[in-house]
Structure formats: C-alpha cells, structure tokens
XYZ file of C-alpha atoms in Angstrom:
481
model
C 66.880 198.218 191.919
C 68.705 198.052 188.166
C 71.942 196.013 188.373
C 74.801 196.637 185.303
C 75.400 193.481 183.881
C 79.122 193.031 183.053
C 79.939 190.739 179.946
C 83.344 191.015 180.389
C 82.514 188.468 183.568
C 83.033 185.761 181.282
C 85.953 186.181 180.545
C 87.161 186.528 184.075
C 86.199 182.928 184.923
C 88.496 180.378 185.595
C 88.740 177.884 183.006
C 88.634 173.751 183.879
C 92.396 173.691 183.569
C 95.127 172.843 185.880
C 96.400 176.306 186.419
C 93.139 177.647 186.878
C 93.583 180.892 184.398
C 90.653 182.254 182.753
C 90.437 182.902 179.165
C 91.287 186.874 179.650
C 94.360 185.685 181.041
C 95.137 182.992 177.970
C 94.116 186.589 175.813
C 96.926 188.329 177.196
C 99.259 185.953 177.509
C 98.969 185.031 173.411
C 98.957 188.905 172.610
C 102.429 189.297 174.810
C 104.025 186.425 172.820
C 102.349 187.822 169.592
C 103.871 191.654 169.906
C 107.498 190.078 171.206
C 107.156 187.906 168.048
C 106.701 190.531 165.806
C 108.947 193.131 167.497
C 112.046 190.776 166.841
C 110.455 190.571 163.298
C 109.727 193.404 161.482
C 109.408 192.032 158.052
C 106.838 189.459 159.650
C 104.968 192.057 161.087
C 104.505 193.793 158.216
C 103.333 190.714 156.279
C 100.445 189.870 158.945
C 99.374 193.341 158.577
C 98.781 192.845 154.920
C 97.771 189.554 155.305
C 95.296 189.743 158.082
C 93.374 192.748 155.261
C 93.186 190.620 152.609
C 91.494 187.887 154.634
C 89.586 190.468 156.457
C 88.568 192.186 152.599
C 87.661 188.012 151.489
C 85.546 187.747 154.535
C 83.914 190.832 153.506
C 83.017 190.110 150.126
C 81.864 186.365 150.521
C 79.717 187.553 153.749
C 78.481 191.075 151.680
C 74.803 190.626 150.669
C 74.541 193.694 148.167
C 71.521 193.804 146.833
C 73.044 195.557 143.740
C 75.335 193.544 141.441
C 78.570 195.161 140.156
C 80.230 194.545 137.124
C 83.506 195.537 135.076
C 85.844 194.720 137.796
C 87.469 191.738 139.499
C 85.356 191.764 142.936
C 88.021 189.491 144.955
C 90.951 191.620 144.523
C 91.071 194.301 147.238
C 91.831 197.135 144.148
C 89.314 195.923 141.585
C 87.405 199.299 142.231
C 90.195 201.417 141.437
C 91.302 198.782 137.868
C 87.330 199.447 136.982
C 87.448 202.958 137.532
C 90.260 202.753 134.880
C 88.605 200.605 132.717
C 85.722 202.767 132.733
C 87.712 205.332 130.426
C 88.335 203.140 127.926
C 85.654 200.492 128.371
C 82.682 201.587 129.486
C 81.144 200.452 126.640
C 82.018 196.562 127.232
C 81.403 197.134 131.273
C 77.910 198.071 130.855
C 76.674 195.768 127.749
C 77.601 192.970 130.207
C 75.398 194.296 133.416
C 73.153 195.147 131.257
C 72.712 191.407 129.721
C 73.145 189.907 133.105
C 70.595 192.362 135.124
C 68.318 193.192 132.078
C 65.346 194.606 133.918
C 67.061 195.662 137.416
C 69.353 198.117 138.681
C 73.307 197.250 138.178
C 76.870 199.401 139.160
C 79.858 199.810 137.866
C 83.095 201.968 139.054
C 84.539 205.394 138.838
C 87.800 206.319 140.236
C 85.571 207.447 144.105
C 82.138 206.275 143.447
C 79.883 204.006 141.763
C 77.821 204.792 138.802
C 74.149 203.389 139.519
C 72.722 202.304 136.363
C 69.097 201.527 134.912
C 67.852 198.798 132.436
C 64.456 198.477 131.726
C 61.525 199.757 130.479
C 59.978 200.485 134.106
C 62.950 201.607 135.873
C 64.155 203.745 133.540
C 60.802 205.596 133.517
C 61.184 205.561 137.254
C 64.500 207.640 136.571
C 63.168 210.581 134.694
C 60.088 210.409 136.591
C 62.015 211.461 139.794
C 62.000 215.857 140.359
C 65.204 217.989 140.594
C 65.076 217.662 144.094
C 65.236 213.891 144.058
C 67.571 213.544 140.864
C 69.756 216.581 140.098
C 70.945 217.304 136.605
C 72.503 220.317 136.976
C 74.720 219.181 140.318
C 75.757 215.961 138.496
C 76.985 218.296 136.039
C 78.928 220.723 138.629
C 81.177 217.757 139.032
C 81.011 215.428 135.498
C 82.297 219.058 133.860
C 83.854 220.366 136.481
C 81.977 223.804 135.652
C 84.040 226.155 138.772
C 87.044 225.901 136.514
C 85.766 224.853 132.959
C 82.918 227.310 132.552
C 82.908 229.955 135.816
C 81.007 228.799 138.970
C 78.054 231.131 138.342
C 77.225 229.190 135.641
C 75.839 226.673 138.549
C 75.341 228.726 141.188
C 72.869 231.106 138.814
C 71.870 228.950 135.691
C 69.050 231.454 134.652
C 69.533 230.574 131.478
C 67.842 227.257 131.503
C 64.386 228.611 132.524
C 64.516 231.120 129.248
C 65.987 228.245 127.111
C 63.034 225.967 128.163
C 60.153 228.481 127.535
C 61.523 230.360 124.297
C 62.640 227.629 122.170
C 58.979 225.984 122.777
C 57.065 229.366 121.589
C 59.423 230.408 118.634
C 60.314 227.209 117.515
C 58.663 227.560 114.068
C 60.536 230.764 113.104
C 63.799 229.344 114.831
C 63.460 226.807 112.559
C 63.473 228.990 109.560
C 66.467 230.507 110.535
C 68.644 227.617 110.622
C 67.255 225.867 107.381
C 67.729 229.736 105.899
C 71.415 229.300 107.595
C 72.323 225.980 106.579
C 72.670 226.076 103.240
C 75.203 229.052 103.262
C 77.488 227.429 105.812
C 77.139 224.050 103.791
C 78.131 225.816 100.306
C 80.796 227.933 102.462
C 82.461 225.109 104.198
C 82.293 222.403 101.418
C 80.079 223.322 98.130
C 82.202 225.672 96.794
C 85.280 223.317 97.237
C 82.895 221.140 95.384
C 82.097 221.957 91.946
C 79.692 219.519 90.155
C 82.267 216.361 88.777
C 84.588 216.731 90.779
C 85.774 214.933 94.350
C 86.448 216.643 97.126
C 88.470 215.229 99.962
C 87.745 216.767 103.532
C 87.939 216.112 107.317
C 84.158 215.588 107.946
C 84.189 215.908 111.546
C 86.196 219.186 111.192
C 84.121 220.356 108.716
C 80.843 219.241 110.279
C 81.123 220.734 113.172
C 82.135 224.344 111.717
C 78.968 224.466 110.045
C 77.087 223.760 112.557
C 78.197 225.906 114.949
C 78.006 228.697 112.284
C 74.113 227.544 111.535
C 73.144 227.163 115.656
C 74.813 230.595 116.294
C 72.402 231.915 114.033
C 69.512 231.622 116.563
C 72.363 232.406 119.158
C 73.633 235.504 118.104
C 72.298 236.651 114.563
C 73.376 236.349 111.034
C 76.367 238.444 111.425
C 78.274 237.129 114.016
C 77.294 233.590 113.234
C 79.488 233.985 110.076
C 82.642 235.852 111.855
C 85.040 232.979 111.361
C 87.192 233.712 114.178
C 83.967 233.866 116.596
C 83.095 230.077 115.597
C 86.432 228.955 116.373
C 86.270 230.167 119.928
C 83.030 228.394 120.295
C 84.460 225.237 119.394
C 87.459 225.535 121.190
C 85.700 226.410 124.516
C 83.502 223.044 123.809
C 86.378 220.859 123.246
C 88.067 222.163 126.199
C 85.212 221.916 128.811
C 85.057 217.988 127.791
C 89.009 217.163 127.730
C 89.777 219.440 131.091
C 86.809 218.335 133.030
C 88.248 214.396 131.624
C 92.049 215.483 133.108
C 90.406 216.919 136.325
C 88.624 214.393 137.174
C 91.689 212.011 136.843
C 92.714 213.141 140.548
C 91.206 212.887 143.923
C 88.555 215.895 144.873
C 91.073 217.449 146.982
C 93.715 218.459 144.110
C 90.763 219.994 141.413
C 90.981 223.758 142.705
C 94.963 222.966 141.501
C 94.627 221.354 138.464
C 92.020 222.953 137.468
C 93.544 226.113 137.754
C 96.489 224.795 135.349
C 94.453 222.908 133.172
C 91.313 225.309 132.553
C 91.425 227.378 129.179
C 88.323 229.397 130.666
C 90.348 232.324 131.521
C 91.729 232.492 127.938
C 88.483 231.531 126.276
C 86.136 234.106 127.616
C 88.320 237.003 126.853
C 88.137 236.332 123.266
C 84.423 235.993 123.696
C 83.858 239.178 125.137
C 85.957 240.643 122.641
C 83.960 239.327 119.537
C 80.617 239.763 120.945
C 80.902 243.450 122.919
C 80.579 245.670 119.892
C 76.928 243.221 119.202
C 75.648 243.631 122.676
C 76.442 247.078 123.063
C 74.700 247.711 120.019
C 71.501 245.892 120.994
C 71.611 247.876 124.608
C 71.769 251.319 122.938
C 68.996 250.168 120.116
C 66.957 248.926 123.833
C 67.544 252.529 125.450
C 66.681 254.271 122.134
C 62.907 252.779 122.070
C 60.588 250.065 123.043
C 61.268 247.264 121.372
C 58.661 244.719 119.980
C 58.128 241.199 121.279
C 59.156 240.125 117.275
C 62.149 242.398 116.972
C 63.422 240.544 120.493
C 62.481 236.948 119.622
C 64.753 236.546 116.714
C 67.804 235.192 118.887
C 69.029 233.646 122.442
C 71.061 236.801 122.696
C 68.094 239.682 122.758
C 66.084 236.620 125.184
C 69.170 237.285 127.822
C 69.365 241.186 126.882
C 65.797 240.891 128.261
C 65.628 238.629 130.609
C 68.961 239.358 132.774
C 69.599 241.690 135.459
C 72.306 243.375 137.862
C 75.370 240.931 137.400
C 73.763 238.785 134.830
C 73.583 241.400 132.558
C 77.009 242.335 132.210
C 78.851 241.184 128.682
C 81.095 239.148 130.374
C 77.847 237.236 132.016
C 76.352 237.372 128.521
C 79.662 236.045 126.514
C 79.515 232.908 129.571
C 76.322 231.731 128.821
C 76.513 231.839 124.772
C 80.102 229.708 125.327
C 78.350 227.210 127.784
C 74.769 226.634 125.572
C 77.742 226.337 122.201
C 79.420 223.955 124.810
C 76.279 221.793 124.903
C 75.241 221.639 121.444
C 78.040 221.771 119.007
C 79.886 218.749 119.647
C 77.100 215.979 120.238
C 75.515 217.740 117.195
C 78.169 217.558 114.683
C 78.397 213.857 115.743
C 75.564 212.619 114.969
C 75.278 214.328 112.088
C 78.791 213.196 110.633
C 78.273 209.669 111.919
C 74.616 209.933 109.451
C 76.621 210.981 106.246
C 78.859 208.264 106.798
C 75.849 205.865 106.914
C 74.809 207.621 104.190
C 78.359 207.135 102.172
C 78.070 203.535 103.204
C 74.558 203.116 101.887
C 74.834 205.051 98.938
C 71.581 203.736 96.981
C 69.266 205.871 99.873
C 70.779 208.995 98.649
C 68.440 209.571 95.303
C 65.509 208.825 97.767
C 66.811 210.907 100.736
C 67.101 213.817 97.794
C 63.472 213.180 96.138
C 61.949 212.984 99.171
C 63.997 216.861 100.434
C 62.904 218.152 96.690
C 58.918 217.735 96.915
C 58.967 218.995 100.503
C 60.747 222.102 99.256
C 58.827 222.391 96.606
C 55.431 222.223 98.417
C 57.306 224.298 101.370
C 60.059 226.255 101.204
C 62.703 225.932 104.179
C 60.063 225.873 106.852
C 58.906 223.223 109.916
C 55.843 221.989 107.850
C 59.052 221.152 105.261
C 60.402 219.340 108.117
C 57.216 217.454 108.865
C 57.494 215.439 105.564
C 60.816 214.466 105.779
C 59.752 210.848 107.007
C 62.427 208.977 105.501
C 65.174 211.035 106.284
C 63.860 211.033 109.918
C 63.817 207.292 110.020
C 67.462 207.356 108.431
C 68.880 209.719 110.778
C 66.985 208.289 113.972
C 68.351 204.506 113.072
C 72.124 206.241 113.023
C 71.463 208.141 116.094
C 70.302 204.051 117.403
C 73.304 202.321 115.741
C 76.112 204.946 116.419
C 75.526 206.118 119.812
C 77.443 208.911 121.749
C 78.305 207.140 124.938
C 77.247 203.700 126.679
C 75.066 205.681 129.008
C 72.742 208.809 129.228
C 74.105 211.938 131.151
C 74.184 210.931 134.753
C 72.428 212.535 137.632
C 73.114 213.100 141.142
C 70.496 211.410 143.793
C 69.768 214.522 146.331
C 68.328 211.947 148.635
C 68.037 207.778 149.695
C 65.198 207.068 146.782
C 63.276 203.691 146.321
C 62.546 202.760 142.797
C 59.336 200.706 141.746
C 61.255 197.142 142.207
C 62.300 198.294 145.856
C 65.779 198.886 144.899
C 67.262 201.304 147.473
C 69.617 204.290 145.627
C 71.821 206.403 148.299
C 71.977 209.491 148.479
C 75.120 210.548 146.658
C 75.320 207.920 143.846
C 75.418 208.793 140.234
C 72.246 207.139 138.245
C 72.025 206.848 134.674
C 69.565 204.552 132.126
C 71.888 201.576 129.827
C 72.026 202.690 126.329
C 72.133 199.258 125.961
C 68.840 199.061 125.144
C 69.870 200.461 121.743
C 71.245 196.785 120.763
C 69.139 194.854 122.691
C 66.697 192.564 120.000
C 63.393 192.291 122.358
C 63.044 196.130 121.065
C 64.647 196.292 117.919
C 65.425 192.822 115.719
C 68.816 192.250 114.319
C 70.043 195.085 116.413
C 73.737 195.107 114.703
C 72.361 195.933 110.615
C 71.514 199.651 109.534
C 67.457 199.171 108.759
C 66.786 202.948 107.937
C 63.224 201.637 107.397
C 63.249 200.525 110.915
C 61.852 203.728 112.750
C 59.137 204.497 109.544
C 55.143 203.597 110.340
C 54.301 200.713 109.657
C 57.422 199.288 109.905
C 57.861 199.105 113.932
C 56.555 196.883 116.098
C 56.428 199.717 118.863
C 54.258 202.294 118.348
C 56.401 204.440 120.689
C 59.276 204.417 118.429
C 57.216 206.015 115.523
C 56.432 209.482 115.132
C 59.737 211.769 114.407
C 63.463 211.822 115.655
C 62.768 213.882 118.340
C 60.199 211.620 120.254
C 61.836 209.372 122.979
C 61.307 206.320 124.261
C 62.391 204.135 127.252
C 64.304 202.739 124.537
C 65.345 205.308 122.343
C 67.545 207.627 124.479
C 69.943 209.780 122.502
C 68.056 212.901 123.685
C 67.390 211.892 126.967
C 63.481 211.054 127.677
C 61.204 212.048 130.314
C 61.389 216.500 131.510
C 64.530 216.777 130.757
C 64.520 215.683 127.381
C 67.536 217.249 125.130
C 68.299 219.919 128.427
C-alpha cells in the first residue's frame, strides 16, 4: 500500500531543548513577536518591506546565471531597467557600441521602457538573423508596435499589407524603366528646388535637409503617382508631413505603458487629418485612371509606368477604394522619404567637406551621360560615386541598430543562444566602426568600397549589395523592405 509522506513532520519534532518545543512552534512564536513589532511600528514596517526587496532583488542578481549579458544600465539597482529604457532615447548609440565591444561575436541586450532589445554582433549570427522566415522573425509585427501603425497609419495597413507582395515583384521586373523615370525626374526637382535659386557665381544659402527631402519626395512620387501629381506642391507636403508624423507619434506613444496607446494615440495621431488631404489630392488621378480602365483594355506597358496603376490592378473589394489607395501611397512615402533624404544630405555634406572629389564625382557623371543618357547602364559606371556614397552611408549611419523584428517563437541561433519568444532582435550597426572589417574606421576613405581597394570581396560590387557588415539596407530577404 502507498503511504503520503508528510515533510511538514519535521518540523513537528521536538527539539533537544528544555521546553521541549519543536521548531514550528519557535516559527510561530518569532512571527507573533514579529507582526506585534511591526503593528506598534508602522514606519518600521514599512522599511522591512522595502528592505527585505532590495535584498531579495541583490540575491537575485548575484545568484542569476543569464546566459545573455546586458548592458547600458546599472544591473544592482532594482530600477536600472527602467534608467536604460530612458537612456535608450538618447543613447542608444553609446549603449550598444559598448555590448557590442564587450560581446563582439555573441548575442547581447539592452533595455526599452517593457522589454529587452536582443541584439546581434557577428558575422555568423547576424546571418543567422535574416536567415530566420516570417514565421520565426516577424518584420511586419515588430513594426505594428515600433510605429504604432492602428493609430499612425490605419490598422489595415497590418492586418492587409497587400502591398508588399506587389512592391516586391514589380520593382524587380520594371526596375530599368523605373529607373529612367527618376533620373528623367531628378533633375527638374533639383533645378526647381535649388538651381534656379542658383545662378552660376553666385552662393546660395539653403536648409539642405528641408530642401533634400522635397526633392526627393517629388522625384520618388514620380514612380508613385506620375509626373503630374509628383510636382503638385501641396501633394508633397502631405507626404512629408504624414512621414514625420508616423516617426514622432509612434516615439510619444510608445513613451507610456501598452494599456494607455488606444488614448494617446487617439490624441496624438495626425492620421485622421493626414489622409483626408490625401484623398483629396489624389481622387480626381484615380478616378481618372478607373474610367480610362472601364473605357478599354489596358496594356501591360501603359499599367507598369507607376505604383499607383500596380494597386489600380492589383486591389479588390475594400482595397480598392481611394481612401485604401491614398493609405498605402502615404505609408510606402512614409518609408522612403525620410531615411532617403538622409543619406543623401549627410553625402553632400561629405561632399562639402571633401571638396577636391567633386571635379572627379562630375567627370566621372559626364562620360557616363555621355555614353548613356539618364539610364541604369548610366548608373552602372558610376563606380566612384558609388564608393563615395556607400562610405557615407558606413560613416553616417541612421540609427545604432537595424529595424528590429519580433521572434514569433523560442529560436536557437548557431552558438546555442536561446531567443524567447516575444523579444525584439536586431544586428549591431556597430560593425560599421569596428577595424577587423574596415581599417581606421573613424576617416572618410571614399576609395574604401572601390575594387581593388577592399580587403573583402563582399563589400565590392555597388551600394546596393549588403553584407554582414554593411547594413544600411538591411541584408538577407528582406533587404531595403
């Protein structure tokens, strides 16, 4: 027959004292005196509470055997999450240069205001991270929450993101005339924005960012939406609006716990006043494409010209509707206006401060054209410039770490390192500075990424091919998307 064993025998037994009492009796008898103690005493009580965590939160962290080193805030101190999660704002830079020199190689953490930040160094591990599938590592549901996209750009925008498939598989087969189009574009918005303010001798003082950035958006929008509304001044200025606001409200939303975002979103979100003005400025467009749709059957040219007439064909029952339509132009201006105009601001200022590369740069433009025109194959023989604009892009980064993604499930990576589900992983752009890949890592070399001149082949071959190493487009699937 199964007996029950009872531990709670022992302490029933009488100890070898003179009273005979047993330890459970000793228990009680030192928690009666305890409680009477503090009862008389509430301002002891209170400190005992507090005390008793601290030591409990000390035991803790000298007994805690993470695996998974953190860094960027004070580990003893039973806030130091929260301070890092702060100092991640304004620091993240600092925070993640130091894990990366002190775990160079292995997976490292840092804080955000609820959750950690998992991040990669490492040629092998950061191939591991865009090696993983969207079911392992999620871009798009890291994104729900980094940009907040219910209140900064509509929830459908997650919940049906059919424009990424089209994206993906247009841009790849029309890239050569897309290409055509914005060379054909950029010149216009250039002499628009700034040559004409410009007249040969004379200096020309202008916000470059500002500037910049309104002529790119005006050249993407040309493969967005045409040649005429591209050029509608107040339709570019919505478009940069909307992207400046989805980056500062998703920043102010984030600022509070998860269970205050429907609020603040709702009072911080200039969605609801964005898209209006969308829809306004592209309806009459649209509507105009529909009828000329209804009217005949188009050609596969006549409906390859734009990202517009690729949704007009693509989209159906709710998708289809203008308002759907005016979303998805705002959100794919969200994603490349800003980062664009960055790094192409931050490579004329190189370019100011190395002034003796700007006869070559210029040479090198002229025979291209010459030989030509404005076309890709132009593009193909701008090797110097490439070089130039790639060691910027290196140098001047956008961030201290790629776009993070959401882990969909526990994943092991090739060193054994364990990932929760949950967690937020990213790749160190730390790598950009690090010497083993690039030598004197602080000095502009635009000869640096030219053949012949790097050690790595990897790092040769255009500004648009990636490395584990070179990240400012992402590497791996995802690359740019």
């Amino acid at each position: 027959m199964a007996t029950y064993f009872d531990p709670t025998l022992f302490l029933r037994l009488p100890l070898f004292t003179s009273d005979g009492k047993s330890l459970q009796d000793w228990l009680m008898l030192f928690k009666d005196q305890t409680m009477h103690t503090l009862a008389r005493d509430p301002l002891l009580s209170i400190s005992a509470i507090i005390n008793g965590a601290i030591t409990l939160y000390v035991l803790k962290f000298l007994l805690s055997k993470s695996q998974i080193p953190g860094f960027g805030y004070p580990h003893w101190f039973p806030a130091g999450r929260i301070y890092g999660g702060a100092r991640f704002f304004v620091d993240s830079s600092t925070m993640i240069s130091k894990g990366y020199k002190a775990s160079k190689g292995k997976v490292f953490k840092i804080p955000r205001w609820r959750s950690w930040v998992y991040i990669l160094s490492g040629d092998k591990l950061v191939d591991d991270f865009h090696h993983f599938s969207d079911k392992e590592l999620s871009l798009l549901d890291s994104a729900k929450h980094e940009l907040q996209i219910p209140y900064t750009m509509g929830a459908s925008v997650h919940d049906d993101p059919y424009h990424l498939p089209i994206l993906r598989q247009k841009l790849t087969r029309n890239l050569n005339y897309l290409v055509t189009e914005i060379l054909d574009e950029a010149v216009p918005a250039f002499n628009t924005i700034i040559g004409q303010h410009c007249p040969p001798g004379t200096i020309f003082h202008f916000k470059g960012l500002l500037s910049i950035t309104r002529i790119v958006a005006q050249t993407f929008n040309r493969i967005l939406v045409g040649p005429d509304l591209c050029r509608d001044t107040a339709y570019n200025a919505v478009s940069i609006q909307f992207a400046s606001n989805v980056m500062f409200t998703s920043l102010i939303i984030n600022l509070f716990p998860r269970f205050l975002h429907p609020l603040v979103g709702r009072i911080c979100s200039k969605f609801g006043s964005n898209l209006p003005k969308a829809i306004s400025l592209t309806r009459s467009l649209v509507e105009k494409r529909r009828a000329l749709m209804r009217s005949r059957d188009l050609t596969e040219e006549e409906m390859n010209t734009d990202f517009l007439w690729w949704f007009l064909a693509t989209a159906t029952g709710e998708q289809a509707t203008t308002e759907s339509l005016a979303t998805r132009i705002l959100v794919v201006n969200a994603a490349t206006i800003h980062t664009s105009s960055m790094a192409l601001t931050q490579a004329l200022t190189n370019l100011a401060l190395h002034p003796e590369w700007a006869v070559r740069l210029r040479m090198e433009a002229s025979s291209a054209f010459s030989r030509h025109g404005w076309s890709r194959n132009m593009l193909k023989e701008l090797h110097d410039t490439d070089s130039f604009i790639k060691e910027s892009m290196r140098l001047n980064g956008l961030g201290s770490m790629g776009f993070p993604r959401k882990a969909m499930q526990t994943l092991s990576l090739s060193d054994g390192t364990v990932i929760p589900a949950g967690s937020l992983v990213s790749p160190a752009l730390s790598a950009h500075s690090d010497p083993e890949y690039y030598p004197n890592p602080d000095a502009f070399d635009p000869t640096r990424f030219m053949e012949g001149t790097c050690k790595d082949k990897v790092d040769t071959g255009g500004m648009v091919r990636t490395s584990s190493h070179f990240l400012p487009f992402g590497h791996g699937e995802h690359t740019c998307v």
